[in-house]
Amino acid sequence: MAVEIPFRREFSFEYGRLEPVAPMIRRIVARNPSPFTFRGTGTYVVGSGEVAVIDPGPDLPDHVDALLAGLVGEQVTHILITHTHRDHSPAARPLQQATGAPTFGFGPHAGGKRGDAGVEEGGDWDFVPDKTLGDGDRIAGRGWVFEAVHTPGHTSNHLCFALPDEGVLFSGDHVMGWSTSVIAPPDGDMAAYMASLDKLLARPDAVYWPTHGPAITEPKDHVRAFVAHRLEREAGILQCLHAGPTQIDAIVERLYIGLQPGLRHAAARSVHAHLIDLVDRGIVESDGPPTIEAHYRSVRG
Ligand SMILES: [Zn+2]
């Protein structure tokens, strides 16, 4: 019964080069490939002459230098941040130093509330946007108008940026073609993520440009597959619990067949996110707080 997600992993680019990818849109990919970033962070430039930069990327001097080299003779007027993970926002600082452009985002990482040490290792705690954006806010520049779409789930401060006139949505890490998104508590939230997927299904955007990997040209099919995938995962977790109370490790063992050892931790966080959601909905109980170590049982036995 496994849900088929129409993954897209064909991705042609050259590291260190700002390349046109669509009318008004250029992209440069940072050299930070990993099991979580695919080939690396794709930094987008929108417009020409006076441009917006979306997700400047990790703090890699070569990446910022190459971006600036691709923009000689042009002016960066806006720096937009989809969310505060370390592969997205840290290069905003050197880019701002070089250009003076203001930064725009939903707010600091996790609302500025530090969780348990070590749990939010991917967060860029230093980033604070010059201008905060809420859902539906518009940002106008030369030749373009963005609409901010608040899409919490992967992080609580995640924004997608739509270019309504172009039918384009920069989907950050909320919806990617190459992979599902990591939903890692405490800042990652499964219920919010599912609601944010539904939010995109109600929108007319025709093409998504995620921060990692290639564009998604049938975005609704893709988003529907992600919804189905999570519902299938949730059903699998409930099936494990129907056999008796158990812990996250045992559920991962059973559900994620053939998982690379390096991705075990991420799988455990994802199962944890589902369990927190199921506890909140009264479908599952935990002995004590719903932590990564807790024992979980189905309320209906
Ligand atoms: Zn991220």
PDB file of C-alpha atoms and ligand atoms in Angstrom:
ATOM      1  CA  MET A   1       0.000   0.000   0.000  1.00  0.00           C
ATOM      2  CA  ALA A   2       3.072   2.205   0.031  1.00  0.00           C
ATOM      3  CA  VAL A   3       2.415   5.743  -1.187  1.00  0.00           C
ATOM      4  CA  GLU A   4       4.557   6.664  -4.200  1.00  0.00           C
ATOM      5  CA  ILE A   5       6.040  10.143  -3.930  1.00  0.00           C
ATOM      6  CA  PRO A   6       7.016  11.511  -7.361  1.00  0.00           C
ATOM      7  CA  PHE A   7      10.525  12.498  -6.234  1.00  0.00           C
ATOM      8  CA  ARG A   8      12.599  14.715  -8.531  1.00  0.00           C
ATOM      9  CA  ARG A   9      16.323  14.337  -8.268  1.00  0.00           C
ATOM     10  CA  GLU A  10      17.527  15.304 -11.741  1.00  0.00           C
ATOM     11  CA  PHE A  11      19.371  18.481 -11.052  1.00  0.00           C
ATOM     12  CA  SER A  12      21.841  20.177 -13.376  1.00  0.00           C
ATOM     13  CA  PHE A  13      23.894  23.062 -12.082  1.00  0.00           C
ATOM     14  CA  GLU A  14      27.473  24.153 -11.612  1.00  0.00           C
ATOM     15  CA  TYR A  15      28.795  24.978  -8.123  1.00  0.00           C
ATOM     16  CA  GLY A  16      29.848  28.578  -7.685  1.00  0.00           C
ATOM     17  CA  ARG A  17      27.983  29.963 -10.697  1.00  0.00           C
ATOM     18  CA  LEU A  18      24.899  32.182 -10.612  1.00  0.00           C
ATOM     19  CA  GLU A  19      22.766  30.707 -13.386  1.00  0.00           C
ATOM     20  CA  PRO A  20      19.418  31.739 -14.912  1.00  0.00           C
ATOM     21  CA  VAL A  21      16.797  29.050 -14.246  1.00  0.00           C
ATOM     22  CA  ALA A  22      13.547  30.815 -15.267  1.00  0.00           C
ATOM     23  CA  PRO A  23      12.421  34.282 -16.331  1.00  0.00           C
ATOM     24  CA  MET A  24      13.441  36.684 -13.523  1.00  0.00           C
ATOM     25  CA  ILE A  25      15.054  33.866 -11.501  1.00  0.00           C
ATOM     26  CA  ARG A  26      18.720  32.948 -11.072  1.00  0.00           C
ATOM     27  CA  ARG A  27      20.219  30.376  -8.686  1.00  0.00           C
ATOM     28  CA  ILE A  28      23.635  29.566  -7.260  1.00  0.00           C
ATOM     29  CA  VAL A  29      24.207  26.336  -5.333  1.00  0.00           C
ATOM     30  CA  ALA A  30      26.477  26.324  -2.266  1.00  0.00           C
ATOM     31  CA  ARG A  31      29.019  23.553  -1.854  1.00  0.00           C
ATOM     32  CA  ASN A  32      27.399  22.033   1.245  1.00  0.00           C
ATOM     33  CA  PRO A  33      25.979  18.732  -0.034  1.00  0.00           C
ATOM     34  CA  SER A  34      24.781  16.277   2.635  1.00  0.00           C
ATOM     35  CA  PRO A  35      22.031  13.720   3.301  1.00  0.00           C
ATOM     36  CA  PHE A  36      19.900  16.674   4.491  1.00  0.00           C
ATOM     37  CA  THR A  37      20.776  19.320   1.874  1.00  0.00           C
ATOM     38  CA  PHE A  38      20.920  17.169  -1.312  1.00  0.00           C
ATOM     39  CA  ARG A  39      23.534  18.846  -3.586  1.00  0.00           C
ATOM     40  CA  GLY A  40      23.617  21.938  -1.379  1.00  0.00           C
ATOM     41  CA  THR A  41      21.695  25.108  -0.632  1.00  0.00           C
ATOM     42  CA  GLY A  42      20.194  26.826  -3.695  1.00  0.00           C
ATOM     43  CA  THR A  43      20.344  30.583  -3.206  1.00  0.00           C
ATOM     44  CA  TYR A  44      17.874  32.367  -5.488  1.00  0.00           C
ATOM     45  CA  VAL A  45      18.164  35.828  -7.017  1.00  0.00           C
ATOM     46  CA  VAL A  46      14.944  37.450  -8.269  1.00  0.00           C
ATOM     47  CA  GLY A  47      14.822  40.416 -10.647  1.00  0.00           C
ATOM     48  CA  SER A  48      17.614  42.175 -12.441  1.00  0.00           C
ATOM     49  CA  GLY A  49      19.497  45.363 -11.676  1.00  0.00           C
ATOM     50  CA  GLU A  50      17.878  45.684  -8.248  1.00  0.00           C
ATOM     51  CA  VAL A  51      17.406  42.202  -6.890  1.00  0.00           C
ATOM     52  CA  ALA A  52      16.121  40.163  -3.977  1.00  0.00           C
ATOM     53  CA  VAL A  53      18.186  37.252  -2.638  1.00  0.00           C
ATOM     54  CA  ILE A  54      16.311  34.323  -1.071  1.00  0.00           C
ATOM     55  CA  ASP A  55      18.176  32.137   1.457  1.00  0.00           C
ATOM     56  CA  PRO A  56      21.786  33.365   1.209  1.00  0.00           C
ATOM     57  CA  GLY A  57      22.803  29.981   2.604  1.00  0.00           C
ATOM     58  CA  PRO A  58      25.457  28.611   4.973  1.00  0.00           C
ATOM     59  CA  ASP A  59      28.307  30.772   6.171  1.00  0.00           C
ATOM     60  CA  LEU A  60      30.755  29.665   3.462  1.00  0.00           C
ATOM     61  CA  PRO A  61      32.883  32.605   2.244  1.00  0.00           C
ATOM     62  CA  ASP A  62      33.324  31.033  -1.224  1.00  0.00           C
ATOM     63  CA  HIS A  63      29.562  30.885  -1.662  1.00  0.00           C
ATOM     64  CA  VAL A  64      28.997  34.523  -0.729  1.00  0.00           C
ATOM     65  CA  ASP A  65      31.944  35.620  -2.902  1.00  0.00           C
ATOM     66  CA  ALA A  66      30.585  33.701  -5.891  1.00  0.00           C
ATOM     67  CA  LEU A  67      27.112  35.173  -5.376  1.00  0.00           C
ATOM     68  CA  LEU A  68      28.520  38.701  -5.241  1.00  0.00           C
ATOM     69  CA  ALA A  69      30.702  38.015  -8.297  1.00  0.00           C
ATOM     70  CA  GLY A  70      27.553  37.012 -10.188  1.00  0.00           C
ATOM     71  CA  LEU A  71      25.878  40.271  -9.185  1.00  0.00           C
ATOM     72  CA  VAL A  72      28.576  42.765 -10.199  1.00  0.00           C
ATOM     73  CA  GLY A  73      26.894  45.952 -11.415  1.00  0.00           C
ATOM     74  CA  GLU A  74      23.608  45.076  -9.683  1.00  0.00           C
ATOM     75  CA  GLN A  75      22.244  46.046  -6.307  1.00  0.00           C
ATOM     76  CA  VAL A  76      20.804  43.683  -3.690  1.00  0.00           C
ATOM     77  CA  THR A  77      17.797  45.499  -2.200  1.00  0.00           C
ATOM     78  CA  HIS A  78      16.190  42.701  -0.154  1.00  0.00           C
ATOM     79  CA  ILE A  79      17.459  39.578   1.647  1.00  0.00           C
ATOM     80  CA  LEU A  80      14.606  37.113   2.261  1.00  0.00           C
ATOM     81  CA  ILE A  81      14.927  34.177   4.662  1.00  0.00           C
ATOM     82  CA  THR A  82      12.604  31.170   4.465  1.00  0.00           C
ATOM     83  CA  HIS A  83      13.697  29.899   7.898  1.00  0.00           C
ATOM     84  CA  THR A  84      16.557  29.901  10.369  1.00  0.00           C
ATOM     85  CA  HIS A  85      18.388  26.648   9.727  1.00  0.00           C
ATOM     86  CA  ARG A  86      22.137  26.893   9.387  1.00  0.00           C
ATOM     87  CA  ASP A  87      22.109  25.973   5.730  1.00  0.00           C
ATOM     88  CA  HIS A  88      19.755  28.910   4.955  1.00  0.00           C
ATOM     89  CA  SER A  89      20.269  32.089   6.992  1.00  0.00           C
ATOM     90  CA  PRO A  90      23.881  32.506   8.277  1.00  0.00           C
ATOM     91  CA  ALA A  91      25.229  33.991   5.005  1.00  0.00           C
ATOM     92  CA  ALA A  92      22.706  36.829   5.432  1.00  0.00           C
ATOM     93  CA  ARG A  93      25.239  38.500   7.701  1.00  0.00           C
ATOM     94  CA  PRO A  94      28.198  38.731   5.262  1.00  0.00           C
ATOM     95  CA  LEU A  95      25.778  39.472   2.408  1.00  0.00           C
ATOM     96  CA  GLN A  96      24.316  42.346   4.382  1.00  0.00           C
ATOM     97  CA  GLN A  97      27.801  43.585   5.266  1.00  0.00           C
ATOM     98  CA  ALA A  98      28.678  43.618   1.578  1.00  0.00           C
ATOM     99  CA  THR A  99      25.446  45.139   0.267  1.00  0.00           C
ATOM    100  CA  GLY A 100      23.689  46.975   3.122  1.00  0.00           C
ATOM    101  CA  ALA A 101      20.389  45.308   2.166  1.00  0.00           C
ATOM    102  CA  PRO A 102      17.836  44.707   4.937  1.00  0.00           C
ATOM    103  CA  THR A 103      16.848  41.162   5.940  1.00  0.00           C
ATOM    104  CA  PHE A 104      13.244  39.920   5.998  1.00  0.00           C
ATOM    105  CA  GLY A 105      11.893  36.876   7.836  1.00  0.00           C
ATOM    106  CA  PHE A 106       9.190  35.640  10.157  1.00  0.00           C
ATOM    107  CA  GLY A 107      11.325  36.004  13.283  1.00  0.00           C
ATOM    108  CA  PRO A 108      14.247  34.467  15.182  1.00  0.00           C
ATOM    109  CA  HIS A 109      14.737  30.718  15.461  1.00  0.00           C
ATOM    110  CA  ALA A 110      12.056  28.970  17.552  1.00  0.00           C
ATOM    111  CA  GLY A 111      10.675  32.368  18.518  1.00  0.00           C
ATOM    112  CA  GLY A 112      14.000  32.961  20.307  1.00  0.00           C
ATOM    113  CA  LYS A 113      13.210  30.218  22.875  1.00  0.00           C
ATOM    114  CA  ARG A 114      16.118  27.864  23.246  1.00  0.00           C
ATOM    115  CA  GLY A 115      14.934  24.286  23.772  1.00  0.00           C
ATOM    116  CA  ASP A 116      16.908  21.441  25.289  1.00  0.00           C
ATOM    117  CA  ALA A 117      20.590  21.812  24.533  1.00  0.00           C
ATOM    118  CA  GLY A 118      21.601  19.728  21.566  1.00  0.00           C
ATOM    119  CA  VAL A 119      18.064  19.129  20.350  1.00  0.00           C
ATOM    120  CA  GLU A 120      18.018  22.064  17.952  1.00  0.00           C
ATOM    121  CA  GLU A 121      21.510  21.619  16.576  1.00  0.00           C
ATOM    122  CA  GLY A 122      20.532  22.882  13.125  1.00  0.00           C
ATOM    123  CA  GLY A 123      19.203  26.246  14.274  1.00  0.00           C
ATOM    124  CA  ASP A 124      20.810  29.599  13.463  1.00  0.00           C
ATOM    125  CA  TRP A 125      20.175  31.294  16.813  1.00  0.00           C
ATOM    126  CA  ASP A 126      21.987  34.471  15.774  1.00  0.00           C
ATOM    127  CA  PHE A 127      19.659  35.550  12.992  1.00  0.00           C
ATOM    128  CA  VAL A 128      17.139  38.292  13.751  1.00  0.00           C
ATOM    129  CA  PRO A 129      15.407  39.806  10.706  1.00  0.00           C
ATOM    130  CA  ASP A 130      15.512  43.579  10.262  1.00  0.00           C
ATOM    131  CA  LYS A 131      11.891  43.399   9.145  1.00  0.00           C
ATOM    132  CA  THR A 132       9.475  40.749  10.338  1.00  0.00           C
ATOM    133  CA  LEU A 133       6.893  39.348   7.958  1.00  0.00           C
ATOM    134  CA  GLY A 134       3.538  37.751   8.737  1.00  0.00           C
ATOM    135  CA  ASP A 135       1.305  35.582   6.600  1.00  0.00           C
ATOM    136  CA  GLY A 136       0.077  37.471   3.531  1.00  0.00           C
ATOM    137  CA  ASP A 137       2.503  40.374   3.861  1.00  0.00           C
ATOM    138  CA  ARG A 138       3.728  41.784   0.559  1.00  0.00           C
ATOM    139  CA  ILE A 139       7.232  42.956  -0.259  1.00  0.00           C
ATOM    140  CA  ALA A 140       7.657  45.039  -3.379  1.00  0.00           C
ATOM    141  CA  GLY A 141      10.902  45.677  -5.236  1.00  0.00           C
ATOM    142  CA  ARG A 142      11.854  46.723  -8.721  1.00  0.00           C
ATOM    143  CA  GLY A 143       9.854  44.561 -11.140  1.00  0.00           C
ATOM    144  CA  TRP A 144       8.571  42.086  -8.559  1.00  0.00           C
ATOM    145  CA  VAL A 145       6.155  41.710  -5.643  1.00  0.00           C
ATOM    146  CA  PHE A 146       6.475  38.848  -3.174  1.00  0.00           C
ATOM    147  CA  GLU A 147       3.784  37.512  -0.896  1.00  0.00           C
ATOM    148  CA  ALA A 148       4.920  35.857   2.340  1.00  0.00           C
ATOM    149  CA  VAL A 149       3.130  32.572   3.085  1.00  0.00           C
ATOM    150  CA  HIS A 150       3.605  31.368   6.650  1.00  0.00           C
ATOM    151  CA  THR A 151       4.126  27.605   6.513  1.00  0.00           C
ATOM    152  CA  PRO A 152       5.144  26.362   9.976  1.00  0.00           C
ATOM    153  CA  GLY A 153       5.994  22.675  10.452  1.00  0.00           C
ATOM    154  CA  HIS A 154       9.612  22.132   9.380  1.00  0.00           C
ATOM    155  CA  THR A 155      10.308  25.110  11.679  1.00  0.00           C
ATOM    156  CA  SER A 156       7.811  27.382  13.418  1.00  0.00           C
ATOM    157  CA  ASN A 157       9.138  30.413  11.527  1.00  0.00           C
ATOM    158  CA  HIS A 158       9.088  28.936   8.017  1.00  0.00           C
ATOM    159  CA  LEU A 159       7.914  31.201   5.194  1.00  0.00           C
ATOM    160  CA  CYS A 160       7.371  30.416   1.542  1.00  0.00           C
ATOM    161  CA  PHE A 161       7.624  33.356  -0.827  1.00  0.00           C
ATOM    162  CA  ALA A 162       5.166  33.582  -3.720  1.00  0.00           C
ATOM    163  CA  LEU A 163       5.583  35.681  -6.842  1.00  0.00           C
ATOM    164  CA  PRO A 164       1.872  35.782  -7.697  1.00  0.00           C
ATOM    165  CA  ASP A 165       2.386  37.438 -11.098  1.00  0.00           C
ATOM    166  CA  GLU A 166       4.697  34.596 -12.175  1.00  0.00           C
ATOM    167  CA  GLY A 167       2.770  31.686 -10.631  1.00  0.00           C
ATOM    168  CA  VAL A 168       5.913  30.857  -8.680  1.00  0.00           C
ATOM    169  CA  LEU A 169       6.397  29.807  -5.066  1.00  0.00           C
ATOM    170  CA  PHE A 170       9.801  29.597  -3.381  1.00  0.00           C
ATOM    171  CA  SER A 171       8.976  26.716  -1.080  1.00  0.00           C
ATOM    172  CA  GLY A 172      12.107  26.643   1.113  1.00  0.00           C
ATOM    173  CA  ASP A 173      12.310  23.330   2.992  1.00  0.00           C
ATOM    174  CA  HIS A 174       8.538  23.035   3.379  1.00  0.00           C
ATOM    175  CA  VAL A 175       8.067  21.225   0.057  1.00  0.00           C
ATOM    176  CA  MET A 176      11.086  19.816  -1.796  1.00  0.00           C
ATOM    177  CA  GLY A 177      11.275  17.624  -4.859  1.00  0.00           C
ATOM    178  CA  TRP A 178      14.178  15.409  -3.817  1.00  0.00           C
ATOM    179  CA  SER A 179      13.008  14.411  -0.335  1.00  0.00           C
ATOM    180  CA  THR A 180      10.392  14.707   2.360  1.00  0.00           C
ATOM    181  CA  SER A 181      10.950  17.470   4.936  1.00  0.00           C
ATOM    182  CA  VAL A 182      12.482  16.812   8.341  1.00  0.00           C
ATOM    183  CA  ILE A 183       9.905  17.487  11.060  1.00  0.00           C
ATOM    184  CA  ALA A 184      11.930  17.470  14.281  1.00  0.00           C
ATOM    185  CA  PRO A 185      10.395  18.492  17.623  1.00  0.00           C
ATOM    186  CA  PRO A 186      10.410  20.696  19.558  1.00  0.00           C
ATOM    187  CA  ASP A 187      10.440  23.413  16.881  1.00  0.00           C
ATOM    188  CA  GLY A 188       9.241  21.039  14.171  1.00  0.00           C
ATOM    189  CA  ASP A 189       5.533  20.341  14.479  1.00  0.00           C
ATOM    190  CA  MET A 190       3.645  17.642  12.561  1.00  0.00           C
ATOM    191  CA  ALA A 191       0.148  19.131  12.998  1.00  0.00           C
ATOM    192  CA  ALA A 192       1.397  22.523  11.795  1.00  0.00           C
ATOM    193  CA  TYR A 193       3.209  20.862   8.873  1.00  0.00           C
ATOM    194  CA  MET A 194       0.065  19.042   7.723  1.00  0.00           C
ATOM    195  CA  ALA A 195      -1.940  22.281   7.961  1.00  0.00           C
ATOM    196  CA  SER A 196       0.782  24.064   5.963  1.00  0.00           C
ATOM    197  CA  LEU A 197       0.571  21.392   3.238  1.00  0.00           C
ATOM    198  CA  ASP A 198      -3.206  21.942   3.065  1.00  0.00           C
ATOM    199  CA  LYS A 199      -2.582  25.669   2.858  1.00  0.00           C
ATOM    200  CA  LEU A 200      -0.490  25.206  -0.303  1.00  0.00           C
ATOM    201  CA  LEU A 201      -3.152  22.953  -1.858  1.00  0.00           C
ATOM    202  CA  ALA A 202      -5.590  25.883  -1.641  1.00  0.00           C
ATOM    203  CA  ARG A 203      -3.194  28.191  -3.538  1.00  0.00           C
ATOM    204  CA  PRO A 204      -2.815  28.639  -7.306  1.00  0.00           C
ATOM    205  CA  ASP A 205       1.037  28.551  -7.553  1.00  0.00           C
ATOM    206  CA  ALA A 206       2.069  26.639 -10.691  1.00  0.00           C
ATOM    207  CA  VAL A 207       5.776  25.966 -10.022  1.00  0.00           C
ATOM    208  CA  TYR A 208       7.686  25.548  -6.761  1.00  0.00           C
ATOM    209  CA  TRP A 209      11.372  26.376  -6.408  1.00  0.00           C
ATOM    210  CA  PRO A 210      12.636  24.658  -3.229  1.00  0.00           C
ATOM    211  CA  THR A 211      15.911  25.701  -1.603  1.00  0.00           C
ATOM    212  CA  HIS A 212      17.367  22.241  -2.250  1.00  0.00           C
ATOM    213  CA  GLY A 213      17.095  20.479  -5.594  1.00  0.00           C
ATOM    214  CA  PRO A 214      15.121  21.071  -8.779  1.00  0.00           C
ATOM    215  CA  ALA A 215      11.822  22.853  -9.410  1.00  0.00           C
ATOM    216  CA  ILE A 216       8.518  21.046  -8.891  1.00  0.00           C
ATOM    217  CA  THR A 217       6.280  21.530 -11.917  1.00  0.00           C
ATOM    218  CA  GLU A 218       3.257  19.507 -10.710  1.00  0.00           C
ATOM    219  CA  PRO A 219       3.211  20.890  -7.195  1.00  0.00           C
ATOM    220  CA  LYS A 220      -0.265  19.774  -6.178  1.00  0.00           C
ATOM    221  CA  ASP A 221       0.367  16.118  -7.052  1.00  0.00           C
ATOM    222  CA  HIS A 222       3.570  16.378  -5.087  1.00  0.00           C
ATOM    223  CA  VAL A 223       1.957  17.963  -2.010  1.00  0.00           C
ATOM    224  CA  ARG A 224      -0.917  15.446  -2.080  1.00  0.00           C
ATOM    225  CA  ALA A 225       1.634  12.624  -2.125  1.00  0.00           C
ATOM    226  CA  PHE A 226       3.363  14.117   0.930  1.00  0.00           C
ATOM    227  CA  VAL A 227       0.044  14.302   2.783  1.00  0.00           C
ATOM    228  CA  ALA A 228      -0.711  10.673   1.879  1.00  0.00           C
ATOM    229  CA  HIS A 229       2.820   9.630   2.910  1.00  0.00           C
ATOM    230  CA  ARG A 230       2.436  11.156   6.382  1.00  0.00           C
ATOM    231  CA  LEU A 231      -1.005   9.629   6.860  1.00  0.00           C
ATOM    232  CA  GLU A 232       0.451   6.263   5.887  1.00  0.00           C
ATOM    233  CA  ARG A 233       3.307   6.750   8.367  1.00  0.00           C
ATOM    234  CA  GLU A 234       0.831   7.675  11.085  1.00  0.00           C
ATOM    235  CA  ALA A 235      -1.211   4.533  10.359  1.00  0.00           C
ATOM    236  CA  GLY A 236       1.993   2.475  10.553  1.00  0.00           C
ATOM    237  CA  ILE A 237       2.858   3.940  13.951  1.00  0.00           C
ATOM    238  CA  LEU A 238      -0.633   3.189  15.258  1.00  0.00           C
ATOM    239  CA  GLN A 239      -0.313  -0.380  13.994  1.00  0.00           C
ATOM    240  CA  CYS A 240       2.922  -0.791  15.965  1.00  0.00           C
ATOM    241  CA  LEU A 241       1.190   0.554  19.078  1.00  0.00           C
ATOM    242  CA  HIS A 242      -1.798  -1.747  18.708  1.00  0.00           C
ATOM    243  CA  ALA A 243       0.533  -4.670  19.377  1.00  0.00           C
ATOM    244  CA  GLY A 244       1.307  -3.142  22.810  1.00  0.00           C
ATOM    245  CA  PRO A 245       3.090  -0.159  24.367  1.00  0.00           C
ATOM    246  CA  THR A 246       6.420   0.639  22.862  1.00  0.00           C
ATOM    247  CA  GLN A 247       9.178   3.209  22.368  1.00  0.00           C
ATOM    248  CA  ILE A 248      10.283   5.267  19.398  1.00  0.00           C
ATOM    249  CA  ASP A 249      13.411   3.169  18.674  1.00  0.00           C
ATOM    250  CA  ALA A 250      11.363   0.015  18.263  1.00  0.00           C
ATOM    251  CA  ILE A 251       8.896   1.787  15.985  1.00  0.00           C
ATOM    252  CA  VAL A 252      11.714   3.092  13.758  1.00  0.00           C
ATOM    253  CA  GLU A 253      13.164  -0.425  13.604  1.00  0.00           C
ATOM    254  CA  ARG A 254       9.871  -1.782  12.340  1.00  0.00           C
ATOM    255  CA  LEU A 255       8.753   1.011  10.020  1.00  0.00           C
ATOM    256  CA  TYR A 256      11.934   2.141   8.304  1.00  0.00           C
ATOM    257  CA  ILE A 257      13.192  -0.939   6.500  1.00  0.00           C
ATOM    258  CA  GLY A 258      16.629  -0.525   4.913  1.00  0.00           C
ATOM    259  CA  LEU A 259      17.240   2.876   6.498  1.00  0.00           C
ATOM    260  CA  GLN A 260      20.811   4.237   6.262  1.00  0.00           C
ATOM    261  CA  PRO A 261      22.276   4.334   9.794  1.00  0.00           C
ATOM    262  CA  GLY A 262      23.061   8.053   9.361  1.00  0.00           C
ATOM    263  CA  LEU A 263      19.362   8.812   8.974  1.00  0.00           C
ATOM    264  CA  ARG A 264      18.150   6.869  12.034  1.00  0.00           C
ATOM    265  CA  HIS A 265      18.186   9.889  14.273  1.00  0.00           C
ATOM    266  CA  ALA A 266      16.103  11.902  11.789  1.00  0.00           C
ATOM    267  CA  ALA A 267      13.622   9.011  11.489  1.00  0.00           C
ATOM    268  CA  ALA A 268      13.280   8.893  15.277  1.00  0.00           C
ATOM    269  CA  ARG A 269      12.570  12.629  15.374  1.00  0.00           C
ATOM    270  CA  SER A 270       9.930  12.234  12.676  1.00  0.00           C
ATOM    271  CA  VAL A 271       8.195   9.389  14.567  1.00  0.00           C
ATOM    272  CA  HIS A 272       8.420  11.553  17.684  1.00  0.00           C
ATOM    273  CA  ALA A 273       6.686  14.412  15.823  1.00  0.00           C
ATOM    274  CA  HIS A 274       3.866  12.044  14.802  1.00  0.00           C
ATOM    275  CA  LEU A 275       3.499  10.750  18.373  1.00  0.00           C
ATOM    276  CA  ILE A 276       3.287  14.258  19.860  1.00  0.00           C
ATOM    277  CA  ASP A 277       0.533  15.030  17.349  1.00  0.00           C
ATOM    278  CA  LEU A 278      -1.290  11.748  18.173  1.00  0.00           C
ATOM    279  CA  VAL A 279      -1.058  12.481  21.925  1.00  0.00           C
ATOM    280  CA  ASP A 280      -2.419  16.005  21.336  1.00  0.00           C
ATOM    281  CA  ARG A 281      -5.337  14.509  19.407  1.00  0.00           C
ATOM    282  CA  GLY A 282      -6.099  12.035  22.227  1.00  0.00           C
ATOM    283  CA  ILE A 283      -5.387   8.977  20.058  1.00  0.00           C
ATOM    284  CA  VAL A 284      -2.197   7.912  21.876  1.00  0.00           C
ATOM    285  CA  GLU A 285      -0.989   8.189  25.498  1.00  0.00           C
ATOM    286  CA  SER A 286       2.527   8.385  26.852  1.00  0.00           C
ATOM    287  CA  ASP A 287       3.841   7.524  30.306  1.00  0.00           C
ATOM    288  CA  GLY A 288       4.711  11.038  31.419  1.00  0.00           C
ATOM    289  CA  PRO A 289       5.629  13.772  28.949  1.00  0.00           C
ATOM    290  CA  PRO A 290       5.823  12.646  25.282  1.00  0.00           C
ATOM    291  CA  THR A 291       9.620  12.583  25.086  1.00  0.00           C
ATOM    292  CA  ILE A 292      11.920  10.668  22.738  1.00  0.00           C
ATOM    293  CA  GLU A 293      12.406   8.016  25.512  1.00  0.00           C
ATOM    294  CA  ALA A 294       8.775   7.688  26.633  1.00  0.00           C
ATOM    295  CA  HIS A 295       6.617   4.590  26.249  1.00  0.00           C
ATOM    296  CA  TYR A 296       3.581   5.136  24.039  1.00  0.00           C
ATOM    297  CA  ARG A 297       0.340   3.204  23.810  1.00  0.00           C
ATOM    298  CA  SER A 298      -2.787   3.473  21.711  1.00  0.00           C
ATOM    299  CA  VAL A 299      -5.733   4.790  23.730  1.00  0.00           C
ATOM    300  CA  ARG A 300      -8.019   2.327  21.970  1.00  0.00           C
ATOM    301  CA  GLY A 301      -5.725  -0.601  22.839  1.00  0.00           C
TER     302      GLY A 301
HETATM  303 ZN    ZN B   1      15.616  23.586   7.129  1.00  0.00          ZN
END
